[in-house]
Protein backbone atom coordinates (compact mmCIF):
# COMPACT_ATOMS: atom_id res chain seq x y z
CA MET A 1 0.00 0.00 0.00
CA PHE A 2 1.19 3.48 -0.79
CA TRP A 3 1.62 5.89 2.04
CA ALA A 4 1.09 9.54 1.51
CA ARG A 5 4.31 11.45 1.38
CA THR A 6 4.58 14.65 3.28
CA LYS A 7 7.01 17.47 2.96
CA PRO A 8 9.62 17.67 5.60
CA THR A 9 8.56 20.47 7.85
CA SER A 10 10.80 23.08 9.32
CA THR A 11 10.95 23.76 13.03
CA ARG A 12 9.36 27.14 12.49
CA ASP A 13 6.30 25.48 11.01
CA LEU A 14 6.14 23.05 13.91
CA LEU A 15 6.20 25.86 16.41
CA ARG A 16 3.23 27.60 14.89
CA ALA A 17 -0.11 26.96 16.43
CA GLU A 18 -1.73 25.80 13.23
CA HIS A 19 -0.91 22.44 11.82
CA ARG A 20 -2.36 21.65 8.40
CA LEU A 21 -2.51 18.27 6.79
CA GLN A 22 -0.99 18.18 3.38
CA ARG A 23 -2.54 16.30 0.52
CA PRO A 24 -0.39 14.03 -1.56
CA GLN A 25 0.38 15.47 -4.95
CA GLY A 26 -1.74 13.71 -7.58
CA ARG A 27 -1.84 10.30 -5.93
CA ARG A 28 -5.52 10.50 -5.02
CA LEU A 29 -6.54 11.16 -8.59
CA LEU A 30 -4.84 8.06 -9.96
CA PRO A 31 -7.40 5.50 -8.66
CA TRP A 32 -10.30 7.68 -9.78
CA ALA A 33 -8.76 8.17 -13.20
CA ALA A 34 -8.20 4.42 -13.50
CA LEU A 35 -11.80 3.75 -12.45
CA LEU A 36 -13.09 6.33 -14.93
CA LEU A 37 -10.97 4.85 -17.70
CA ALA A 38 -12.21 1.33 -16.87
CA ALA A 39 -15.83 2.55 -16.91
CA LEU A 40 -15.34 4.29 -20.24
CA LEU A 41 -13.70 1.22 -21.77
CA GLY A 42 -16.48 -0.99 -20.40
CA GLY A 43 -19.14 1.28 -21.87
CA TRP A 44 -17.37 1.40 -25.20
CA TYR A 45 -17.06 -2.40 -25.28
CA LEU A 46 -20.73 -2.83 -24.35
CA SER A 47 -21.90 -0.41 -27.04
CA ARG A 48 -19.66 -2.14 -29.57
CA GLU A 49 -21.06 -5.56 -28.65
CA THR A 50 -24.62 -4.23 -28.84
CA ALA A 51 -23.95 -2.74 -32.26
CA ALA A 52 -22.31 -5.98 -33.39
CA GLY A 53 -25.35 -7.95 -32.20
CA GLN A 54 -27.68 -5.64 -34.09
CA LEU A 55 -25.55 -5.98 -37.21
CA GLN A 56 -25.57 -9.78 -36.86
CA ARG A 57 -29.39 -9.79 -36.62
CA GLN A 58 -29.66 -7.45 -39.59
CA LEU A 59 -27.27 -9.64 -41.57
CA ALA A 60 -29.31 -12.76 -40.76
CA GLU A 61 -32.53 -11.00 -41.84
CA LEU A 62 -30.95 -9.85 -45.10
CA GLN A 63 -29.57 -13.31 -45.82
CA ALA A 64 -33.02 -14.85 -45.26
CA ARG A 65 -34.60 -12.24 -47.51
CA ASN A 66 -31.91 -12.85 -50.14
CA ALA A 67 -32.60 -16.60 -50.05
CA GLY A 68 -36.33 -15.95 -50.52
CA LEU A 69 -35.70 -13.60 -53.42
CA SER A 70 -33.31 -16.08 -55.02
CA ALA A 71 -35.97 -18.81 -54.86
CA GLU A 72 -38.53 -16.42 -56.33
CA LEU A 73 -36.11 -15.47 -59.12
CA GLU A 74 -35.55 -19.15 -59.90
CA GLN A 75 -39.33 -19.66 -60.18
CA TYR A 76 -39.63 -16.70 -62.55
CA ARG A 77 -36.79 -18.05 -64.68
CA LEU A 78 -38.45 -21.46 -64.82
CA ARG A 79 -41.76 -19.88 -65.85
CA GLN A 80 -39.98 -17.80 -68.47
CA SER A 81 -38.26 -20.84 -69.97
CA GLU A 82 -41.60 -22.71 -70.02
CA ASP A 83 -43.27 -19.74 -71.73
CA GLN A 84 -40.44 -19.52 -74.25
CA ALA A 85 -40.73 -23.24 -75.05
CA ALA A 86 -44.51 -22.94 -75.45
CA ARG A 87 -44.08 -19.88 -77.69
CA GLN A 88 -41.59 -21.71 -79.92
CA GLN A 89 -43.88 -24.72 -80.13
CA LEU A 90 -46.81 -22.49 -81.11
CA LEU A 91 -44.70 -20.72 -83.75
CA ARG A 92 -43.70 -24.09 -85.25
CA ARG A 93 -47.36 -25.16 -85.27
CA ILE A 94 -48.35 -21.86 -86.94
CA ASP A 95 -45.66 -22.42 -89.60
CA GLU A 96 -46.93 -25.96 -90.21
CA LEU A 97 -50.53 -24.80 -90.49
CA SER A 98 -49.51 -21.89 -92.73
CA GLY A 99 -47.74 -24.35 -95.03
CA GLU A 100 -50.81 -26.58 -95.05
CA ILE A 101 -53.06 -23.61 -95.83
CA LYS A 102 -50.75 -22.61 -98.67
CA LYS A 103 -50.88 -26.15 -100.06
CA LEU A 104 -54.68 -26.24 -99.78
CA LYS A 105 -54.96 -22.87 -101.52
CA THR A 106 -52.77 -24.19 -104.33
CA ASP A 107 -54.95 -27.29 -104.64
CA LEU A 108 -58.08 -25.13 -104.61
CA ALA A 109 -56.69 -22.88 -107.34
CA PHE A 110 -55.85 -25.95 -109.40
CA TYR A 111 -59.37 -27.36 -109.10
CA ARG A 112 -60.95 -24.00 -109.92
CA GLN A 113 -58.91 -23.81 -113.13
CA GLN A 114 -60.30 -27.12 -114.33
CA LYS A 115 -63.10 -26.93 -116.77
CA PRO A 116 -66.46 -27.73 -115.27
CA GLY A 117 -67.04 -30.70 -117.52
CA LYS A 118 -63.68 -32.39 -117.08
CA SER A 119 -62.76 -34.36 -114.02
CA PRO A 120 -59.15 -34.19 -112.82
CA ILE A 121 -59.32 -37.86 -111.96
CA PRO A 122 -58.97 -40.14 -115.00
CA GLY A 123 -61.97 -42.35 -115.52
CA GLY A 124 -64.13 -40.27 -113.30
């Protein structure tokens, strides 16, 4: 334990009627300063941990939301590919039917050019 140091007193001071206690120079402030520093560091650490906890919760929420949005995006992509395949199939079917219509129109034009008395089928 530290003992307070006092100044050596002169005999004149001892002979005076008043005796005053002398405070140590700066030694009493050291424990209070250390306690204040410890409290400040503790508060800073606590606020940092609280902020880190909030950031961890926010990160978890954002990751969950991101996973949900990724699943939704995958569904949209699947629907889009299905729609594209259906569209291509319909376009092929339209092309086939257009070709058939063209062929039927050609056949119709051929039959209309025939004379009414003649049959295009031999023997008929």
